[in-house]
GROMACS .gro file of N, CA and C in nm:
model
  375
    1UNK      N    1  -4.682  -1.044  -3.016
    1UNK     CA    2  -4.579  -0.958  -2.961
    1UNK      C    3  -4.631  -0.877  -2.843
    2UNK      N    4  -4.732  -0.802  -2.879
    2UNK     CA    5  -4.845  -0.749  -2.715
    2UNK      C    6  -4.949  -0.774  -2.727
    3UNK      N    7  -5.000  -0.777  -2.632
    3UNK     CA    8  -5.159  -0.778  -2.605
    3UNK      C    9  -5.161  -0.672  -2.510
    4UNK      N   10  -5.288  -0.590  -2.513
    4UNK     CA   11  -5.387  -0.496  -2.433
    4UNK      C   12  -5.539  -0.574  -2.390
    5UNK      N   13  -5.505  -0.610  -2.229
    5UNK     CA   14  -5.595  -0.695  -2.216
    5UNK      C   15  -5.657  -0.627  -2.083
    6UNK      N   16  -5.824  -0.580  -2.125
    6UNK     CA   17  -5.902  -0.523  -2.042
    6UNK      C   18  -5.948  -0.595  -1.905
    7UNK      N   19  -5.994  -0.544  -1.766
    7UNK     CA   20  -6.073  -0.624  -1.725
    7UNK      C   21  -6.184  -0.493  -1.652
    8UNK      N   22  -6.252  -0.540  -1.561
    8UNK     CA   23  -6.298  -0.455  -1.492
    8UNK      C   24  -6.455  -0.411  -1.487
    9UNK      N   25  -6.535  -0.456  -1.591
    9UNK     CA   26  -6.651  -0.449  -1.672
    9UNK      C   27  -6.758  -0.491  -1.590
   10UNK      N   28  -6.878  -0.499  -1.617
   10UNK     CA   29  -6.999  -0.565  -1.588
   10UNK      C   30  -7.119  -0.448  -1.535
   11UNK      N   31  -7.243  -0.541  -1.491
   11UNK     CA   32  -7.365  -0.516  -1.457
   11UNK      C   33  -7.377  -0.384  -1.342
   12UNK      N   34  -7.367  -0.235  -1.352
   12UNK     CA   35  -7.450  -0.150  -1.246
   12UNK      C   36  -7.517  -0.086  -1.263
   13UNK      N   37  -7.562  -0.074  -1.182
   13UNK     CA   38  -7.687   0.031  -1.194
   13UNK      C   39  -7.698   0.143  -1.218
   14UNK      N   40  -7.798   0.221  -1.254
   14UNK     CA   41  -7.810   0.370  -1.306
   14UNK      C   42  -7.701   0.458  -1.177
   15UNK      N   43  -7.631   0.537  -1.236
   15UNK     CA   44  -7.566   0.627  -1.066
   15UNK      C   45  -7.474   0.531  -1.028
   16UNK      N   46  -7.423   0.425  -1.082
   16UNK     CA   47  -7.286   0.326  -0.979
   16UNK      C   48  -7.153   0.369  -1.045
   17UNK      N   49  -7.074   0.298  -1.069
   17UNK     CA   50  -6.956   0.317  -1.061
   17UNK      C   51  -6.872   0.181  -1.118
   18UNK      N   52  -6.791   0.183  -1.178
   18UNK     CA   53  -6.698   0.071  -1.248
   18UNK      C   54  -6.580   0.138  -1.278
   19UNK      N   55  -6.448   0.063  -1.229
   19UNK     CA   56  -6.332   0.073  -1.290
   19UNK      C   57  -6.282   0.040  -1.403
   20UNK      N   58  -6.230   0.044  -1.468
   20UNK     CA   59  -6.203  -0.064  -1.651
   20UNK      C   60  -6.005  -0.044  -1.584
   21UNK      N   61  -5.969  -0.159  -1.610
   21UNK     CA   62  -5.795  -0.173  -1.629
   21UNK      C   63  -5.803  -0.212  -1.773
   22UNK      N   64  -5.670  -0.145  -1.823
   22UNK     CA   65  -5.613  -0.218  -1.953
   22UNK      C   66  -5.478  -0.257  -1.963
   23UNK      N   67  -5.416  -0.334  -1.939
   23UNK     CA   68  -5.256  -0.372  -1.864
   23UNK      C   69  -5.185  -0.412  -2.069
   24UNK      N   70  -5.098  -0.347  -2.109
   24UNK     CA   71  -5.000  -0.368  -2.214
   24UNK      C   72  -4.907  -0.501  -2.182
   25UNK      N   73  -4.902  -0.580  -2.215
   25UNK     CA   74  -4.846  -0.741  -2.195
   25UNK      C   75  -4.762  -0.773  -2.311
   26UNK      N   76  -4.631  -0.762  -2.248
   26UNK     CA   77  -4.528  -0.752  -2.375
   26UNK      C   78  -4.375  -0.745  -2.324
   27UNK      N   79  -4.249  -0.717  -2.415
   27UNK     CA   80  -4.144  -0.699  -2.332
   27UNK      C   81  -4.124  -0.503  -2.353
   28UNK      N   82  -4.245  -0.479  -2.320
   28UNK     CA   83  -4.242  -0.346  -2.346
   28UNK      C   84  -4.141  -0.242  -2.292
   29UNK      N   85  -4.116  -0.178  -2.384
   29UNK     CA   86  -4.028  -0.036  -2.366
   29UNK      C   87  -4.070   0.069  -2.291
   30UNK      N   88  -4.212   0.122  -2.381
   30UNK     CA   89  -4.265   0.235  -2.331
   30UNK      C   90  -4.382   0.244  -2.475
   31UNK      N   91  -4.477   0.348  -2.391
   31UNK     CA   92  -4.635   0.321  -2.440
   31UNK      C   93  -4.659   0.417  -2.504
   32UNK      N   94  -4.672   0.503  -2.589
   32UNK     CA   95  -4.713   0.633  -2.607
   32UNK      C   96  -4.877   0.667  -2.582
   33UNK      N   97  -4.977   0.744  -2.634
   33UNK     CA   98  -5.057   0.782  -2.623
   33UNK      C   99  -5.170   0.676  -2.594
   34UNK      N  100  -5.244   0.633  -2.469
   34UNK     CA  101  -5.382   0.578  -2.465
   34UNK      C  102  -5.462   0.599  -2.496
   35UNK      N  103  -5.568   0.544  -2.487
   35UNK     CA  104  -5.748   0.534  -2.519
   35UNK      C  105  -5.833   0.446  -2.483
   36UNK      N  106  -5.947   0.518  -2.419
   36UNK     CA  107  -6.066   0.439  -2.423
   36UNK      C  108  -6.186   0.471  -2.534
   37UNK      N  109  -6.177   0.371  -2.584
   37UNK     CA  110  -6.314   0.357  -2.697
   37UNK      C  111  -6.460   0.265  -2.633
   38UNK      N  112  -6.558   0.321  -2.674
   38UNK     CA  113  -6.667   0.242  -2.694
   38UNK      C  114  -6.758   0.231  -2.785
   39UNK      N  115  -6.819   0.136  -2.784
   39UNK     CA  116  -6.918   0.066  -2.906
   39UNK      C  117  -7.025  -0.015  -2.843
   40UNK      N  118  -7.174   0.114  -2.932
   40UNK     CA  119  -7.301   0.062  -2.851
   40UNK      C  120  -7.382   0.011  -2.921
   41UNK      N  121  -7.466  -0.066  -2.930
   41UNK     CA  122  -7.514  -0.163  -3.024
   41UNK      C  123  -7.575  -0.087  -3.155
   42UNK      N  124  -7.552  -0.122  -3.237
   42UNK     CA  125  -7.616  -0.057  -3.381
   42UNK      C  126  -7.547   0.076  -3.408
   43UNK      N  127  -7.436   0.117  -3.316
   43UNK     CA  128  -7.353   0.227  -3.323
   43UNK      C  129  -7.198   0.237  -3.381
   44UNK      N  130  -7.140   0.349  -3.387
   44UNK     CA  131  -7.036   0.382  -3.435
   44UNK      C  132  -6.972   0.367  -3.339
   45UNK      N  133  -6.817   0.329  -3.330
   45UNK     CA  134  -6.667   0.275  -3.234
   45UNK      C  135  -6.671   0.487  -3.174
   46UNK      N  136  -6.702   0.478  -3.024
   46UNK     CA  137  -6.669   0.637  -3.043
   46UNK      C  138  -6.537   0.649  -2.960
   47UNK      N  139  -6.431   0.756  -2.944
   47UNK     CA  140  -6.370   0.789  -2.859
   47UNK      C  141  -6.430   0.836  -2.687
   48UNK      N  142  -6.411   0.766  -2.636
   48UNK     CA  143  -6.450   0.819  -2.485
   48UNK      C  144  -6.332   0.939  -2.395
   49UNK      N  145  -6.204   0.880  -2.431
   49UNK     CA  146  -6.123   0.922  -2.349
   49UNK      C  147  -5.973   0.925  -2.367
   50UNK      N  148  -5.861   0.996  -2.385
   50UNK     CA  149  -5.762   0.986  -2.384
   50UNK      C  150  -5.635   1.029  -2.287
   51UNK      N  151  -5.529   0.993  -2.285
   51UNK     CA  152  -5.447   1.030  -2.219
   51UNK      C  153  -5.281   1.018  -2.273
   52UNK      N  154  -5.212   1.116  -2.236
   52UNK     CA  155  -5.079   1.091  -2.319
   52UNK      C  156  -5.012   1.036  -2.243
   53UNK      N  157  -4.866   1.013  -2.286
   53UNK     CA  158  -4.742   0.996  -2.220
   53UNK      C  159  -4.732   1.038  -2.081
   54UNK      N  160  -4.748   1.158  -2.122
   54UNK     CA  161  -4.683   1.291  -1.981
   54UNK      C  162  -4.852   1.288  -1.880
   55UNK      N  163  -4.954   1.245  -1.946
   55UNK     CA  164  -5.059   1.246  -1.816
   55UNK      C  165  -5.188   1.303  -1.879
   56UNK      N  166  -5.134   1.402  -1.996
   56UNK     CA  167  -5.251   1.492  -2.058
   56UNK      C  168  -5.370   1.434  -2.077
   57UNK      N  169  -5.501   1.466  -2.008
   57UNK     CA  170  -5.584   1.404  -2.073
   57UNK      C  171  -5.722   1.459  -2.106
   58UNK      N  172  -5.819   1.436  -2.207
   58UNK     CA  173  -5.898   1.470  -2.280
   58UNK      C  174  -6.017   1.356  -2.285
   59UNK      N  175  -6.142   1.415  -2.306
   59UNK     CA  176  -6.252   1.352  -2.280
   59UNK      C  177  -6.389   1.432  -2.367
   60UNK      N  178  -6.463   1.320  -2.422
   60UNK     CA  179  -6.547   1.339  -2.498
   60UNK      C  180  -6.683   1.427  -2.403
   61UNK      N  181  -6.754   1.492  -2.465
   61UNK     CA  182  -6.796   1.595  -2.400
   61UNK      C  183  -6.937   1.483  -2.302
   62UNK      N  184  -6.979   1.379  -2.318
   62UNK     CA  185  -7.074   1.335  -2.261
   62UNK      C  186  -7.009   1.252  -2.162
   63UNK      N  187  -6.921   1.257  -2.156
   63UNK     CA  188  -6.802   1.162  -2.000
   63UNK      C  189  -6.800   1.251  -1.928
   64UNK      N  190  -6.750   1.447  -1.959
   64UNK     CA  191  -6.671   1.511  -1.870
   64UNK      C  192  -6.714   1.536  -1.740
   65UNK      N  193  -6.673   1.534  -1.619
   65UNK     CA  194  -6.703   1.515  -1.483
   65UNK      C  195  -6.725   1.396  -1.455
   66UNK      N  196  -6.790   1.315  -1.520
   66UNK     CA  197  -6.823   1.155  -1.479
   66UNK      C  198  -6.689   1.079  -1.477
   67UNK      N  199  -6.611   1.052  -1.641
   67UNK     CA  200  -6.536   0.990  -1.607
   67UNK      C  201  -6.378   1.008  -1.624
   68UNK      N  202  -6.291   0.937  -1.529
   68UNK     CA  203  -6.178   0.994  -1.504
   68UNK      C  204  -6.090   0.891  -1.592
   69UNK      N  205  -6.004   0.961  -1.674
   69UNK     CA  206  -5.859   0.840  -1.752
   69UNK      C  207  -5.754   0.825  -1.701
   70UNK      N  208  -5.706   0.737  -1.645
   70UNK     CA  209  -5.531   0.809  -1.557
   70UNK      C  210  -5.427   0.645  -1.637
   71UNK      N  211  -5.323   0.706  -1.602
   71UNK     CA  212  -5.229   0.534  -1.635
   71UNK      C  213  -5.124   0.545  -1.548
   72UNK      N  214  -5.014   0.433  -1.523
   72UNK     CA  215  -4.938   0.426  -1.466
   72UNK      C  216  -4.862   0.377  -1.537
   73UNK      N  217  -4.762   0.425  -1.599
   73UNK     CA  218  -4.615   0.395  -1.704
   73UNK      C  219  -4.572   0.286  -1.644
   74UNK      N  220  -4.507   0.266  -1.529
   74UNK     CA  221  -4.449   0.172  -1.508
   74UNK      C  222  -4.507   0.024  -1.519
   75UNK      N  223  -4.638  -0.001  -1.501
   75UNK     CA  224  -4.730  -0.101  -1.537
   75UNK      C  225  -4.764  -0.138  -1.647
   76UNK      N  226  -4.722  -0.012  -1.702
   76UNK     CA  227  -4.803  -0.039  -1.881
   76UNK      C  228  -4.933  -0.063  -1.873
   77UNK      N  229  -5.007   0.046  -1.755
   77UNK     CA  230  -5.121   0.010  -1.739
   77UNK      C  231  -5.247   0.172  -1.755
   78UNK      N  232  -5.365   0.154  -1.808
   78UNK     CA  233  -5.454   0.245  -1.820
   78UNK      C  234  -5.575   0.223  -1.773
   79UNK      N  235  -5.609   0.310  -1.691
   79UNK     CA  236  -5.725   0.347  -1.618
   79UNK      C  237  -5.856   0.397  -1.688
   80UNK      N  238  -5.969   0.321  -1.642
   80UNK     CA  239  -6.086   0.447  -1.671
   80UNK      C  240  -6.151   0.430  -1.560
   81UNK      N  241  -6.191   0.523  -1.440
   81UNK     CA  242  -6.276   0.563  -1.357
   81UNK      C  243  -6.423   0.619  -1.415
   82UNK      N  244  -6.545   0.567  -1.387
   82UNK     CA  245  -6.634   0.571  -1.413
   82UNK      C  246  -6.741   0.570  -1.339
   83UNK      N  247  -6.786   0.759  -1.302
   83UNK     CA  248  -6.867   0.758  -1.204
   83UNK      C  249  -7.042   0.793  -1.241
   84UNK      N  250  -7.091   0.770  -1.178
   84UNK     CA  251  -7.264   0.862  -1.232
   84UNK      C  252  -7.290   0.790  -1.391
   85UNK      N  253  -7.318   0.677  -1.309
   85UNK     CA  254  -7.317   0.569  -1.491
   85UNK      C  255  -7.439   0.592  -1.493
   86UNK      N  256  -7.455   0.616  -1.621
   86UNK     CA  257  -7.594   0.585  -1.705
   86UNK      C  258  -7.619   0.489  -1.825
   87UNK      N  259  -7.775   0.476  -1.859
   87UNK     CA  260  -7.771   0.387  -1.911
   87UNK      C  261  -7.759   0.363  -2.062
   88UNK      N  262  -7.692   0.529  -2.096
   88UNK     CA  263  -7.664   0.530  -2.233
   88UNK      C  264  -7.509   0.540  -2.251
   89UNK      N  265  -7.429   0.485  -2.122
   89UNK     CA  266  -7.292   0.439  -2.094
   89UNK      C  267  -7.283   0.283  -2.121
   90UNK      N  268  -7.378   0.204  -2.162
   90UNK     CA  269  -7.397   0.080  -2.162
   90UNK      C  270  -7.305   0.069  -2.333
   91UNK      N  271  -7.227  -0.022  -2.358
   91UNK     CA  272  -7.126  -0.037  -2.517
   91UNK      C  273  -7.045  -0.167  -2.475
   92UNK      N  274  -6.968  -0.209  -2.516
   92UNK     CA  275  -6.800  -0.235  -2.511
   92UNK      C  276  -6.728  -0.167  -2.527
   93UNK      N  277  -6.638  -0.145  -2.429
   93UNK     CA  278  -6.554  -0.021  -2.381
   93UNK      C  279  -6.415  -0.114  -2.443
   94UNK      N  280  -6.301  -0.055  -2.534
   94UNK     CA  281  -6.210  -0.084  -2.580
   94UNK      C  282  -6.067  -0.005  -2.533
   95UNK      N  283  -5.972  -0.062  -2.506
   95UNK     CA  284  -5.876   0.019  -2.507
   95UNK      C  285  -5.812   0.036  -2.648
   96UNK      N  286  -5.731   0.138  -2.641
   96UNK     CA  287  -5.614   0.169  -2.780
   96UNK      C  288  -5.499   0.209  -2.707
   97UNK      N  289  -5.389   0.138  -2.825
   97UNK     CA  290  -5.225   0.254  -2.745
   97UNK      C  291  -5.191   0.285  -2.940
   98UNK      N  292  -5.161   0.403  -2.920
   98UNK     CA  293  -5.138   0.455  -3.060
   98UNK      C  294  -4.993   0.365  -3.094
   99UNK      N  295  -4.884   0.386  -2.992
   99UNK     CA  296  -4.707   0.329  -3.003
   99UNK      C  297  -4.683   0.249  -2.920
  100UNK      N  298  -4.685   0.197  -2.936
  100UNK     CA  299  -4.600   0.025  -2.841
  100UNK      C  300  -4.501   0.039  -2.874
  101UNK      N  301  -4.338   0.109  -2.789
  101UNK     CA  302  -4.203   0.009  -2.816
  101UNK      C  303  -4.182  -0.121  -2.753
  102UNK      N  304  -4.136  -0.194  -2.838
  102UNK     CA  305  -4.127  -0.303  -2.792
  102UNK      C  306  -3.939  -0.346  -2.793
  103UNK      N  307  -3.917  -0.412  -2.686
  103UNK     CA  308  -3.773  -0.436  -2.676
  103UNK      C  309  -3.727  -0.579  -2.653
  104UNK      N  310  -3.661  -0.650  -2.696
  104UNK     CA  311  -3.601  -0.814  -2.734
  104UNK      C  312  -3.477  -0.795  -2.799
  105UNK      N  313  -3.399  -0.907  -2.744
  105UNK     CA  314  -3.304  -0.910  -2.775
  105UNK      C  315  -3.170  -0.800  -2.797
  106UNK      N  316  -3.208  -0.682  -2.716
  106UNK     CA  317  -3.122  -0.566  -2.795
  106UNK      C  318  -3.188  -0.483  -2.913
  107UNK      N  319  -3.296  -0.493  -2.966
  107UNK     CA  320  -3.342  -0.464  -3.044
  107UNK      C  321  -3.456  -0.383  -3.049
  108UNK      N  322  -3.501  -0.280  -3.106
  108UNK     CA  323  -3.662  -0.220  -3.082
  108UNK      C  324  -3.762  -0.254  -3.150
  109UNK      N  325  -3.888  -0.254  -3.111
  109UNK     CA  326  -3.970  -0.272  -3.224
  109UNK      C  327  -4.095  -0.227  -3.234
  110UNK      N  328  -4.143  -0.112  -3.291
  110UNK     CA  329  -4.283   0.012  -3.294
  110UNK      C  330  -4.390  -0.098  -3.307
  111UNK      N  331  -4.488  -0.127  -3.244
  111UNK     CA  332  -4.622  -0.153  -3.278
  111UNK      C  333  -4.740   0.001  -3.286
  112UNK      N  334  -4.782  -0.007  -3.395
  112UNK     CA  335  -4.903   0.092  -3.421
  112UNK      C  336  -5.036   0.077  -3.396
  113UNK      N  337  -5.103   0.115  -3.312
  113UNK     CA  338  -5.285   0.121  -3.305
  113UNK      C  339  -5.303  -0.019  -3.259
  114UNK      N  340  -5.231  -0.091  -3.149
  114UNK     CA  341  -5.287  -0.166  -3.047
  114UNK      C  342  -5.422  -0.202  -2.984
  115UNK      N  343  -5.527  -0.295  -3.029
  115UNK     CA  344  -5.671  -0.278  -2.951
  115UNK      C  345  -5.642  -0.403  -2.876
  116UNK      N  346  -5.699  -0.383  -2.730
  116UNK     CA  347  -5.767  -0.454  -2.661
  116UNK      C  348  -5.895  -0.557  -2.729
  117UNK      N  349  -5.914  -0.640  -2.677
  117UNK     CA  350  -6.047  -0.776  -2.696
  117UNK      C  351  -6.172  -0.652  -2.711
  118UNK      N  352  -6.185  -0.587  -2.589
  118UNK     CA  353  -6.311  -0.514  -2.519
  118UNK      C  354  -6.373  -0.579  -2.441
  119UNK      N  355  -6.446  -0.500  -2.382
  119UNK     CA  356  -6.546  -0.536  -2.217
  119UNK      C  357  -6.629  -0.489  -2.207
  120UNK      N  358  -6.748  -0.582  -2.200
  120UNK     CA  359  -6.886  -0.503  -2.176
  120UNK      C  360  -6.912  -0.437  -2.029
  121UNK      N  361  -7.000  -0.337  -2.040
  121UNK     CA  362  -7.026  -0.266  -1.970
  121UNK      C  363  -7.167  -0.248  -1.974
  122UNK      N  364  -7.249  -0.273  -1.834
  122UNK     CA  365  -7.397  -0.244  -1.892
  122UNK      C  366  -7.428  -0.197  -1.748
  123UNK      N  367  -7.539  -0.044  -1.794
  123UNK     CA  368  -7.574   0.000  -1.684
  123UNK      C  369  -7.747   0.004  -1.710
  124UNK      N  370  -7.835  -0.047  -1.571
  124UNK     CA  371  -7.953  -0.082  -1.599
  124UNK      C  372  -8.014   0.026  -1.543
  125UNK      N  373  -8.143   0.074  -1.581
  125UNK     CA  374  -8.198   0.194  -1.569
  125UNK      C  375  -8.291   0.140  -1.466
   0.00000   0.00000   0.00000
């Protein structure tokens, strides 16, 4: 019914920079609350980043200033800007959408806690 399908990922260096997209693929309605998650080897799934509906957004205290969350509703699409990478930014970076409406036929339909595949991300020291 959707997919949340990341791209944007790969190899920089200590101090570079990477975009992450996460585009909602569906006959979507409307998105409620985003997320970026990551997961670093031998580690726990952490929250990196969120953003609501209306724009609000919130960030785990070892991102803040580095990295930026934004989305664009009409795309069904979510951003992570990612500046002053380091190399303990290196995980698979995941998206989440808490509410997916979904619309067919005349009809609605809630999807809950949506994940993306994920995308590696590796920054070399």
């Amino acid at each position: 019914q959707v997919q949340l399908v990341e791209s944007g990922g790969g190899l920089v260096q200590n101090g570079g920079s990477l975009r992450l997209s996460c585009v909602a693929v569906g006959d979507i309605l409307s998105v409620n609350d985003l997320e970026w998650y990551r997961q670093a080897p031998g580690k726990q799934r952490e929250l990196v980043a969120t953003i609501s509906s209306g724009g609000r957004a919130n960030y785990t205290d070892s991102v803040k200033g580095r990295f930026i969350i934004s989305r664009d509703n009409a795309k069904h699409t979510v951003y992570l800007q990612m500046n002053s990478l380091e190399p303990e930014d290196t995980a698979v970076y995941y998206c989440h959408a808490d509410e997916i409406v979904l619309t067919h036929g005349g009809t609605w339909t809630r999807v809950y806690g949506a994940w993306g595949h994920g995308i590696q991300v590796t920054v070399s020291s």
